[in-house]
mmCIF file with all atom_site columns, C-alpha atoms in Angstrom:
data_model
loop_
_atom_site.group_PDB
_atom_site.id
_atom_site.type_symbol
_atom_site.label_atom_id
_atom_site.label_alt_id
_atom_site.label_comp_id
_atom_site.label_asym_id
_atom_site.label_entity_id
_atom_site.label_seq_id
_atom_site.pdbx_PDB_ins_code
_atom_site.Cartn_x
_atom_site.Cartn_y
_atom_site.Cartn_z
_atom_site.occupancy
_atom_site.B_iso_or_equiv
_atom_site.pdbx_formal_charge
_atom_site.auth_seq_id
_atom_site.auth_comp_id
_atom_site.auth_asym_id
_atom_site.auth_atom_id
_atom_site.pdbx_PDB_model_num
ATOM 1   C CA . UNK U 1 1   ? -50.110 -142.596 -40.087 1.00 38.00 ? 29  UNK U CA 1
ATOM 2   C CA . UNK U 1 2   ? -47.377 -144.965 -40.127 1.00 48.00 ? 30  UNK U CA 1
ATOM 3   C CA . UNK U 1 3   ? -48.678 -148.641 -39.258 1.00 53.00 ? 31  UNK U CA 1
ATOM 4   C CA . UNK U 1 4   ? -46.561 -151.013 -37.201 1.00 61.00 ? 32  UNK U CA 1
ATOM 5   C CA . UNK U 1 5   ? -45.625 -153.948 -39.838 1.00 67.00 ? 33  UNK U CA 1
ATOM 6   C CA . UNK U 1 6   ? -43.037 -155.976 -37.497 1.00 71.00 ? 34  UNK U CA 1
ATOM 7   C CA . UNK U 1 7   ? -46.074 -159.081 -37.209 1.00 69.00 ? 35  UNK U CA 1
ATOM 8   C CA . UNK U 1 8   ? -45.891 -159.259 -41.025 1.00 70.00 ? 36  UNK U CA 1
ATOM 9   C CA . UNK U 1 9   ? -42.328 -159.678 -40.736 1.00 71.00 ? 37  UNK U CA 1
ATOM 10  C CA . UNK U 1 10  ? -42.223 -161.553 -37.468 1.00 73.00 ? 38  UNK U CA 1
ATOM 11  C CA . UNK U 1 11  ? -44.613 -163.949 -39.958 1.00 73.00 ? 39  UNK U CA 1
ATOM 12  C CA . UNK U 1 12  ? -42.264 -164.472 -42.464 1.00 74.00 ? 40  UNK U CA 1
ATOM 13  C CA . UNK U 1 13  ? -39.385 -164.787 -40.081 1.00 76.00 ? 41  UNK U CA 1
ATOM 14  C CA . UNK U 1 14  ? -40.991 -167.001 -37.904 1.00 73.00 ? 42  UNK U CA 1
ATOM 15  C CA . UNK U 1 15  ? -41.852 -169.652 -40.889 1.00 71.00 ? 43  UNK U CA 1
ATOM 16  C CA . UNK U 1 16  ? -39.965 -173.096 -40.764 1.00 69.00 ? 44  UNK U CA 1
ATOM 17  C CA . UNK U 1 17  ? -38.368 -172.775 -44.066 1.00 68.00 ? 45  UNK U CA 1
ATOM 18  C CA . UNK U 1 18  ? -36.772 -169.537 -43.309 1.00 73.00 ? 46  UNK U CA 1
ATOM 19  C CA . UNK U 1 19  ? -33.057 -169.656 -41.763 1.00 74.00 ? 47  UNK U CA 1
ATOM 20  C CA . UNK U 1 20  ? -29.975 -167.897 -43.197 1.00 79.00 ? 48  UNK U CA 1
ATOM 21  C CA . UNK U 1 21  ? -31.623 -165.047 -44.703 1.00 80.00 ? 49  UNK U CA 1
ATOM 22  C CA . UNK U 1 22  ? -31.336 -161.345 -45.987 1.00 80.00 ? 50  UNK U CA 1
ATOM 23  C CA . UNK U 1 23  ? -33.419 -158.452 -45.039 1.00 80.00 ? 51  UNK U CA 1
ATOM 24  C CA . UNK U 1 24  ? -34.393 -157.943 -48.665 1.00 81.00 ? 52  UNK U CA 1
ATOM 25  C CA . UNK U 1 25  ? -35.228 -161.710 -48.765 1.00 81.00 ? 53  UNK U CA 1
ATOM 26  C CA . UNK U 1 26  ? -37.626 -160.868 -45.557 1.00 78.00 ? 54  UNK U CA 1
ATOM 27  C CA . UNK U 1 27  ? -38.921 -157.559 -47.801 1.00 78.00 ? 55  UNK U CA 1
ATOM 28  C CA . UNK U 1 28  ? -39.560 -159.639 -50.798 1.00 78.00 ? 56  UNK U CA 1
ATOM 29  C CA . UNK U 1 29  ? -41.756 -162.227 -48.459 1.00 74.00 ? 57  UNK U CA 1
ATOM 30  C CA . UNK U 1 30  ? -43.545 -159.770 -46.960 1.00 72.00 ? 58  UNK U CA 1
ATOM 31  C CA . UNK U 1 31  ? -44.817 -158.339 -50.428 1.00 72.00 ? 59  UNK U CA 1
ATOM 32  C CA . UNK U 1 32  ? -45.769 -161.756 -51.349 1.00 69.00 ? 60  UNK U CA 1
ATOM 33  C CA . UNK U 1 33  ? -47.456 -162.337 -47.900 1.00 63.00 ? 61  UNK U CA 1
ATOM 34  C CA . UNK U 1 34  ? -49.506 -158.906 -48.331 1.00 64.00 ? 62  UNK U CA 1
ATOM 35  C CA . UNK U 1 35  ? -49.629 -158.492 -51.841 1.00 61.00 ? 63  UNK U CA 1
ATOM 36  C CA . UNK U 1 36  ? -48.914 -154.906 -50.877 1.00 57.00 ? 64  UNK U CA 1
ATOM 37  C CA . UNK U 1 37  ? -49.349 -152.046 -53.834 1.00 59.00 ? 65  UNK U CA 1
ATOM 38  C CA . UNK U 1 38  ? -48.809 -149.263 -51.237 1.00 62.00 ? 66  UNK U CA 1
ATOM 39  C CA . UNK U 1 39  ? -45.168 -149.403 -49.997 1.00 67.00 ? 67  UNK U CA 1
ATOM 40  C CA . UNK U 1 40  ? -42.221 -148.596 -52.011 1.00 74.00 ? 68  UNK U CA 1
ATOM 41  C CA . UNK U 1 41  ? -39.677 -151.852 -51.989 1.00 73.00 ? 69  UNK U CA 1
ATOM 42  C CA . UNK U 1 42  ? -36.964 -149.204 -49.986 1.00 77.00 ? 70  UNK U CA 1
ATOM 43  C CA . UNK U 1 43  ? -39.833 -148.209 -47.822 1.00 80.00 ? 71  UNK U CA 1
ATOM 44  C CA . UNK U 1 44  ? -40.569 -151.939 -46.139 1.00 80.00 ? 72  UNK U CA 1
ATOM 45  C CA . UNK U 1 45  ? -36.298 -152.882 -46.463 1.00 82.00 ? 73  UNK U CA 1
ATOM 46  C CA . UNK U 1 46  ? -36.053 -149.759 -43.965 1.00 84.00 ? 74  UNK U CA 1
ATOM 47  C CA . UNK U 1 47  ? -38.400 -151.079 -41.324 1.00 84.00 ? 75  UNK U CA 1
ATOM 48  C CA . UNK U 1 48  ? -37.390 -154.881 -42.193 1.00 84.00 ? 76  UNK U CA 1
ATOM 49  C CA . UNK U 1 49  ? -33.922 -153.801 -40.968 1.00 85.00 ? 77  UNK U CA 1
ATOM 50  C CA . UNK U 1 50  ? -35.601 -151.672 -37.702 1.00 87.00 ? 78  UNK U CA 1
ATOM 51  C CA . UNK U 1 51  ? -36.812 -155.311 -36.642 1.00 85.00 ? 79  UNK U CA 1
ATOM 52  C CA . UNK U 1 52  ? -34.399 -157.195 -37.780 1.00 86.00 ? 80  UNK U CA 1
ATOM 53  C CA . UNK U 1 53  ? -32.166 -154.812 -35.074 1.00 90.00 ? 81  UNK U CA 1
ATOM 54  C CA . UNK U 1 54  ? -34.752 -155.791 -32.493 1.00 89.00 ? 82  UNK U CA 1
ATOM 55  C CA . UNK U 1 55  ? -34.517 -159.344 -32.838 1.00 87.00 ? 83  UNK U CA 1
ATOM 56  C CA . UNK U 1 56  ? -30.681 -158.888 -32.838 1.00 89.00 ? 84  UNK U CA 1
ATOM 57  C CA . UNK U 1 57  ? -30.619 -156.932 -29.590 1.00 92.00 ? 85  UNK U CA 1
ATOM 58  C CA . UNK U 1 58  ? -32.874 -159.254 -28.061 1.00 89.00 ? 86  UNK U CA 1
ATOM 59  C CA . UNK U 1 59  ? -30.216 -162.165 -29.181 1.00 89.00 ? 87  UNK U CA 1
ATOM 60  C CA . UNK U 1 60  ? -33.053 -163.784 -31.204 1.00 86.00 ? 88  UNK U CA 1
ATOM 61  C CA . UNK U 1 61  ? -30.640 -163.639 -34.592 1.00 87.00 ? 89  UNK U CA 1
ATOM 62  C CA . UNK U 1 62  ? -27.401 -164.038 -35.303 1.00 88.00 ? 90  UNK U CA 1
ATOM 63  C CA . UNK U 1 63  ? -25.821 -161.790 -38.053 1.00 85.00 ? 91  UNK U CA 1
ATOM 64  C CA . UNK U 1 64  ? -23.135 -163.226 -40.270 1.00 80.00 ? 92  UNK U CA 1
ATOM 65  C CA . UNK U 1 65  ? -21.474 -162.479 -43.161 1.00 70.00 ? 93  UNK U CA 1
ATOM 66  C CA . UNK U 1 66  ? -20.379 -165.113 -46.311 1.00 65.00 ? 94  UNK U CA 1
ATOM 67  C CA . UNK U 1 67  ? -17.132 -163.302 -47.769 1.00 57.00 ? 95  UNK U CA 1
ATOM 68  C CA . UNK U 1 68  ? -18.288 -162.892 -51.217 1.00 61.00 ? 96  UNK U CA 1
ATOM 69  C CA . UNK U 1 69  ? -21.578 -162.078 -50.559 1.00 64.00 ? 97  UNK U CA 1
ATOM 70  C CA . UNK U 1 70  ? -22.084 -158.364 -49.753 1.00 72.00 ? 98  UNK U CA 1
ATOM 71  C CA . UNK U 1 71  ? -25.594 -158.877 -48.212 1.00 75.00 ? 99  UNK U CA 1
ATOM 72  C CA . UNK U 1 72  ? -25.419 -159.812 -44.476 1.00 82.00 ? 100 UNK U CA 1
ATOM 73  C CA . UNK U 1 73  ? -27.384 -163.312 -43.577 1.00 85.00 ? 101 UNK U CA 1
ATOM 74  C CA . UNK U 1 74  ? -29.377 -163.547 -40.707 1.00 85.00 ? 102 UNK U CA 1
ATOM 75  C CA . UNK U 1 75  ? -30.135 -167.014 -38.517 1.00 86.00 ? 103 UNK U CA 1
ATOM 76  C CA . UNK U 1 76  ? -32.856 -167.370 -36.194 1.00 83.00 ? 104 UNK U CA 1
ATOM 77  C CA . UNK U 1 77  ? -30.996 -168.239 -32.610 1.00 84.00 ? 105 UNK U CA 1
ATOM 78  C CA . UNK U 1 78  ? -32.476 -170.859 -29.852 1.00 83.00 ? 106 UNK U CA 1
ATOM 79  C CA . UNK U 1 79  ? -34.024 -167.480 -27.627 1.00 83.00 ? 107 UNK U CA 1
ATOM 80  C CA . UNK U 1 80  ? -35.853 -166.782 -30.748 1.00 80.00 ? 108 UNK U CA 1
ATOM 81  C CA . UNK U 1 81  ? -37.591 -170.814 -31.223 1.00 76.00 ? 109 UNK U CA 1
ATOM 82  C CA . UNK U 1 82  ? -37.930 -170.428 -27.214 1.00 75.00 ? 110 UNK U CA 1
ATOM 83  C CA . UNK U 1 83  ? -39.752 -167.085 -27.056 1.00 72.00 ? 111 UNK U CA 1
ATOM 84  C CA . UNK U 1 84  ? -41.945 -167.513 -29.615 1.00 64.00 ? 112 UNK U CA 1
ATOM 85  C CA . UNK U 1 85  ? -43.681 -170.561 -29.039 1.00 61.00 ? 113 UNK U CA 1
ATOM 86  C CA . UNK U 1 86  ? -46.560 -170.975 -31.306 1.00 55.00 ? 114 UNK U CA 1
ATOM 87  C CA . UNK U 1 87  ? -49.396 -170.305 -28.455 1.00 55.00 ? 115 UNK U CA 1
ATOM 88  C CA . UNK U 1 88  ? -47.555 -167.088 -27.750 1.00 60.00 ? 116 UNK U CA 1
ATOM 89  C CA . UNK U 1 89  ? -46.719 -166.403 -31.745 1.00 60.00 ? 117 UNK U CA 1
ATOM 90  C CA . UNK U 1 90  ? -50.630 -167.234 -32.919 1.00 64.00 ? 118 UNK U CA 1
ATOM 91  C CA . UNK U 1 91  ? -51.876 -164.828 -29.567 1.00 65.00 ? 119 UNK U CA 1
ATOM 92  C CA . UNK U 1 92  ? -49.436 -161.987 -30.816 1.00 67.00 ? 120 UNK U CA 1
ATOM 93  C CA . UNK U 1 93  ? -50.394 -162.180 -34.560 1.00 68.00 ? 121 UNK U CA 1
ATOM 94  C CA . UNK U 1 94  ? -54.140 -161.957 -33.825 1.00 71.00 ? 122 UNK U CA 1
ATOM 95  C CA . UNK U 1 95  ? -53.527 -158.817 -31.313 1.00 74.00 ? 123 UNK U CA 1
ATOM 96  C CA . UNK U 1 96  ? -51.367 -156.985 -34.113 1.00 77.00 ? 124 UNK U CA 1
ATOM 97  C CA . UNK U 1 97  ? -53.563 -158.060 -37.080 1.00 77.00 ? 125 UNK U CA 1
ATOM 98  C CA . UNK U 1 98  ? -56.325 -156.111 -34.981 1.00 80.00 ? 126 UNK U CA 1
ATOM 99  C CA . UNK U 1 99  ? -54.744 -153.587 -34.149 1.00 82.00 ? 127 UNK U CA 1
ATOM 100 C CA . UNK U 1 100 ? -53.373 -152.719 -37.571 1.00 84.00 ? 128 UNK U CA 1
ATOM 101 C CA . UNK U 1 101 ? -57.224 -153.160 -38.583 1.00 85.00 ? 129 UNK U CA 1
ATOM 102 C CA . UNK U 1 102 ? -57.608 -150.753 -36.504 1.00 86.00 ? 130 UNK U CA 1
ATOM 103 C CA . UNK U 1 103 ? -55.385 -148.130 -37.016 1.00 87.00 ? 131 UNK U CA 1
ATOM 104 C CA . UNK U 1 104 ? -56.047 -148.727 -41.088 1.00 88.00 ? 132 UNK U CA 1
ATOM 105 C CA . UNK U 1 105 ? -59.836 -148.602 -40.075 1.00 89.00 ? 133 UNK U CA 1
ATOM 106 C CA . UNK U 1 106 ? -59.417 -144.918 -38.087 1.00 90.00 ? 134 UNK U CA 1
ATOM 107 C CA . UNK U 1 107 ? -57.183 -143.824 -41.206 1.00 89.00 ? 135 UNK U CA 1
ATOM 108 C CA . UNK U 1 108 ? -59.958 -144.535 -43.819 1.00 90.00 ? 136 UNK U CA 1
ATOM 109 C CA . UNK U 1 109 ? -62.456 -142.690 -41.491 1.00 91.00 ? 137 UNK U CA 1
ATOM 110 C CA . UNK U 1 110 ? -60.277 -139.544 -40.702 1.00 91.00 ? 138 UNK U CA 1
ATOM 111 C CA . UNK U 1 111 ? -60.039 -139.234 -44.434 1.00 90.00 ? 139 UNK U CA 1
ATOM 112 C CA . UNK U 1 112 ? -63.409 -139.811 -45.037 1.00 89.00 ? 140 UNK U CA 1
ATOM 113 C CA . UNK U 1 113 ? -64.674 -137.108 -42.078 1.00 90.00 ? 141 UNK U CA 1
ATOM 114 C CA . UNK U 1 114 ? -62.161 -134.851 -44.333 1.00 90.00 ? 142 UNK U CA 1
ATOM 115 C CA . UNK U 1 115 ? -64.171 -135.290 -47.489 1.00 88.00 ? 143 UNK U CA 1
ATOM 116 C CA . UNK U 1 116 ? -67.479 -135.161 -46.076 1.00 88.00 ? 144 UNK U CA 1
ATOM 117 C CA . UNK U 1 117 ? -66.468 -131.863 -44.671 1.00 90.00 ? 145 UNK U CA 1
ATOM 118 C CA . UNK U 1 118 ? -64.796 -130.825 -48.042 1.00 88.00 ? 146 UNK U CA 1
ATOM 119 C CA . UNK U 1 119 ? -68.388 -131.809 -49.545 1.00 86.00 ? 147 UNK U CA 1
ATOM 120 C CA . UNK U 1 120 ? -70.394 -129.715 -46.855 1.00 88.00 ? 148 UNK U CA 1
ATOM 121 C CA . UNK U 1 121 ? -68.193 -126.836 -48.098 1.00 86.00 ? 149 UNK U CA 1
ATOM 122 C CA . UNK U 1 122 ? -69.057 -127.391 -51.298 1.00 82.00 ? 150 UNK U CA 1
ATOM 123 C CA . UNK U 1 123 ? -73.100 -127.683 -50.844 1.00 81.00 ? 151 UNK U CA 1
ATOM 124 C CA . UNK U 1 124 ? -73.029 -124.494 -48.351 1.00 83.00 ? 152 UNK U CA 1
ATOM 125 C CA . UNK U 1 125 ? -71.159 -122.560 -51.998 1.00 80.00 ? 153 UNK U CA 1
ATOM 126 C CA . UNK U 1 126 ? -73.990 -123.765 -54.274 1.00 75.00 ? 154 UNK U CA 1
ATOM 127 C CA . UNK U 1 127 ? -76.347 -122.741 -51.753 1.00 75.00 ? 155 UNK U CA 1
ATOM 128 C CA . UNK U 1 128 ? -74.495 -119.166 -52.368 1.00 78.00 ? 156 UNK U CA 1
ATOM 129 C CA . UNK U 1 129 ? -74.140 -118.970 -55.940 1.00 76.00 ? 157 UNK U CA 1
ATOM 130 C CA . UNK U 1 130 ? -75.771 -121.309 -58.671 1.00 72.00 ? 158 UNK U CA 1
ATOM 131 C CA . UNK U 1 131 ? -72.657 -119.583 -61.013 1.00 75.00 ? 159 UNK U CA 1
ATOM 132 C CA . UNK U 1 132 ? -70.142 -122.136 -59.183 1.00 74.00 ? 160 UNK U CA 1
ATOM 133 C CA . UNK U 1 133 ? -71.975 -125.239 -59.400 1.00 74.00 ? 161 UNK U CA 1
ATOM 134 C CA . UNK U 1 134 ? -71.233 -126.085 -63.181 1.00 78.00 ? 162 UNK U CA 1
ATOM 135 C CA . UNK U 1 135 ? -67.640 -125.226 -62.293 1.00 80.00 ? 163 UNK U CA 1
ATOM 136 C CA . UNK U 1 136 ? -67.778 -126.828 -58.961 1.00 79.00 ? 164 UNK U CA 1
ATOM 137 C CA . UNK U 1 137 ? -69.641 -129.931 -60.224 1.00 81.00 ? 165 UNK U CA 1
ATOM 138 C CA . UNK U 1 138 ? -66.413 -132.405 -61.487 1.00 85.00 ? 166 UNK U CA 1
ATOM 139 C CA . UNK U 1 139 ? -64.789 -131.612 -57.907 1.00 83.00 ? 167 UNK U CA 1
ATOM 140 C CA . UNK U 1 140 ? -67.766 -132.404 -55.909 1.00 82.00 ? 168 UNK U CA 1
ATOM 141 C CA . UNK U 1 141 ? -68.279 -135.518 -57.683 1.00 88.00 ? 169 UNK U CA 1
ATOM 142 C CA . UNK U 1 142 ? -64.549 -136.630 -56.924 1.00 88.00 ? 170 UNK U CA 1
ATOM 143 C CA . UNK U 1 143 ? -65.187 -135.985 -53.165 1.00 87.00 ? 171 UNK U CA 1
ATOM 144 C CA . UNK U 1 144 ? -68.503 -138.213 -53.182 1.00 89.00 ? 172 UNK U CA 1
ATOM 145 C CA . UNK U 1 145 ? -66.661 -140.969 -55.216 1.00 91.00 ? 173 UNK U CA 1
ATOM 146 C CA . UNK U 1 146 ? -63.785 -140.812 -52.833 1.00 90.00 ? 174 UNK U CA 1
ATOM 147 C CA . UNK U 1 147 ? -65.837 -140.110 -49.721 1.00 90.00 ? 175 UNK U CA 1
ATOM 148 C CA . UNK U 1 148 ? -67.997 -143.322 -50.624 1.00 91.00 ? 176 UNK U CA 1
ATOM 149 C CA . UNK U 1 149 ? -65.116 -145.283 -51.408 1.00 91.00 ? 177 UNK U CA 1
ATOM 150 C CA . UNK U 1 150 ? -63.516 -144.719 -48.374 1.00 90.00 ? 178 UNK U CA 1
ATOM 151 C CA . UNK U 1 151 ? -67.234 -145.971 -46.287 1.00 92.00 ? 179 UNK U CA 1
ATOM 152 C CA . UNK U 1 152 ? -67.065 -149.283 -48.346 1.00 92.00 ? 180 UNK U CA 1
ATOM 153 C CA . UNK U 1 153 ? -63.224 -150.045 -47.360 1.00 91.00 ? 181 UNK U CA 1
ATOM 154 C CA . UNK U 1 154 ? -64.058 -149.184 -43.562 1.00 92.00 ? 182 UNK U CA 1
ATOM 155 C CA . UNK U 1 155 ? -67.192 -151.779 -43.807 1.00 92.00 ? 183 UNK U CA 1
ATOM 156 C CA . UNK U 1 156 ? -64.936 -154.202 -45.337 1.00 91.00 ? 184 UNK U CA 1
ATOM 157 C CA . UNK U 1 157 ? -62.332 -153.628 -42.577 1.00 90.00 ? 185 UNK U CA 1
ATOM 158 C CA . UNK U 1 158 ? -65.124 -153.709 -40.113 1.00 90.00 ? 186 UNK U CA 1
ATOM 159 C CA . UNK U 1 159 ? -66.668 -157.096 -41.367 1.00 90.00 ? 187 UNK U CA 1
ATOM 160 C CA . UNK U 1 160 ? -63.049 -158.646 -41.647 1.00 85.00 ? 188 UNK U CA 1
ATOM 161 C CA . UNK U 1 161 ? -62.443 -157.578 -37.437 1.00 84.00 ? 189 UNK U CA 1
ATOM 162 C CA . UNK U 1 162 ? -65.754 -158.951 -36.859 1.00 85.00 ? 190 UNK U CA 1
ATOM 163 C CA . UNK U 1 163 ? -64.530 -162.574 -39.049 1.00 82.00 ? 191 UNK U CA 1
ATOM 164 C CA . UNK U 1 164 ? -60.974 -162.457 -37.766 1.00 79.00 ? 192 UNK U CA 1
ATOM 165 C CA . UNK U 1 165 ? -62.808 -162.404 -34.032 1.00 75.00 ? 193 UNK U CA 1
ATOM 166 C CA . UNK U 1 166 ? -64.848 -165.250 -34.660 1.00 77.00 ? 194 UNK U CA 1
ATOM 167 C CA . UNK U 1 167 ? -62.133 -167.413 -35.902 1.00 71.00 ? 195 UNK U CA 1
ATOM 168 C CA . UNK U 1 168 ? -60.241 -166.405 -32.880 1.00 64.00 ? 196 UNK U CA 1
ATOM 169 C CA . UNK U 1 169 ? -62.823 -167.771 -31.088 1.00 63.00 ? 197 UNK U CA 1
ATOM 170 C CA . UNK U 1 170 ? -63.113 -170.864 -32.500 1.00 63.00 ? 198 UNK U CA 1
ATOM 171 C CA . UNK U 1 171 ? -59.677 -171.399 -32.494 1.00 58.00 ? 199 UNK U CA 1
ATOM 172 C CA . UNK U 1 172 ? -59.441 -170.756 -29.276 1.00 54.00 ? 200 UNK U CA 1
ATOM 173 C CA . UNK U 1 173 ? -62.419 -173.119 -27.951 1.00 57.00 ? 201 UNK U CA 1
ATOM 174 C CA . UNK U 1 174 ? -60.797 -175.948 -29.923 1.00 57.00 ? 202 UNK U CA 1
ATOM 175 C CA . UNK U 1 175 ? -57.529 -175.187 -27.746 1.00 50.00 ? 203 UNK U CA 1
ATOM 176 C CA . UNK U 1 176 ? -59.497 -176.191 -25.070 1.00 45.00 ? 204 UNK U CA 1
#
């Protein structure tokens, strides 16, 4: 499953102290944002530049080039301080941080129905021959480890949803 990252970068992008910058400058913030283990550095500078293309199609950035610099430098245009006023900008983050959530969330238990069934498979051949189970033991153990690991991450993605709402809803009563 390939999860939508443009509101991490959109996050960096967006800060104040960010103007005149590189794609791998937006990759390298974005791995200091997350402090992400599971994307390869190329990986994340391929889908910086798919949104960094957005935002230049929409007219948000400007692309320019210093002559002795071979990386092109990118500056945030008026359409992009005008579209994304904070209201709007705060409202989109917490709809993408969900939704990523989410999608990591159904990932984890896809996986996980995949190793219970893997482990069902497994009880149904001891069941068959008491021969296998020495040899099948090390295996089966791996699936319960994994399968187990796999329930604790989706509680903790659960329980972080279920934080993430509430301070959504505080924040948004103290809008008001």
């Amino acid at each position: 499953m390939d999860l939508n990252l443009d509101s991490f970068f959109h996050t960096v992008i967006s800060m104040s102290n960010v103007d005149h910058f590189t794609m791998k400058e937006v990759s390298v913030g974005f791995c200091c944002l997350t402090k992400t283990e599971h994307f390869e550095l190329s990986e994340i500078e391929r889908k910086v530049s798919g949104y960094v293309k957005k935002l230049l199609k929409k007219g948000q950035l400007e692309e320019s080039s210093i002559a002795n610099n071979k990386f092109k430098t990118y500056k945030k245009t008026r359409l992009f301080y005008d579209s994304n006023d904070i209201t709007k900008t705060r409202a989109w983050l917490l709809t993408e941080f969900i939704k990523d959530c989410r999608a990591q969330r159904a990932r984890f238990i896809f996986e996980m129905f995949e190793y219970d069934k893997a482990l069902e498979v497994y009880s149904k051949s001891y069941a068959n021959s008491h021969d296998l189970e020495e040899i099948m033991k090390p295996a089966h153990e791996l699936l319960k480890n994994k399968s187990s690991l796999l329930k604790n991450k989706i509680g903790i993605i659960e329980q972080l949803i279920e934080l993430y709402n509430r301070e959504v809803l505080l924040v948004l009563k103290s809008d008001y």
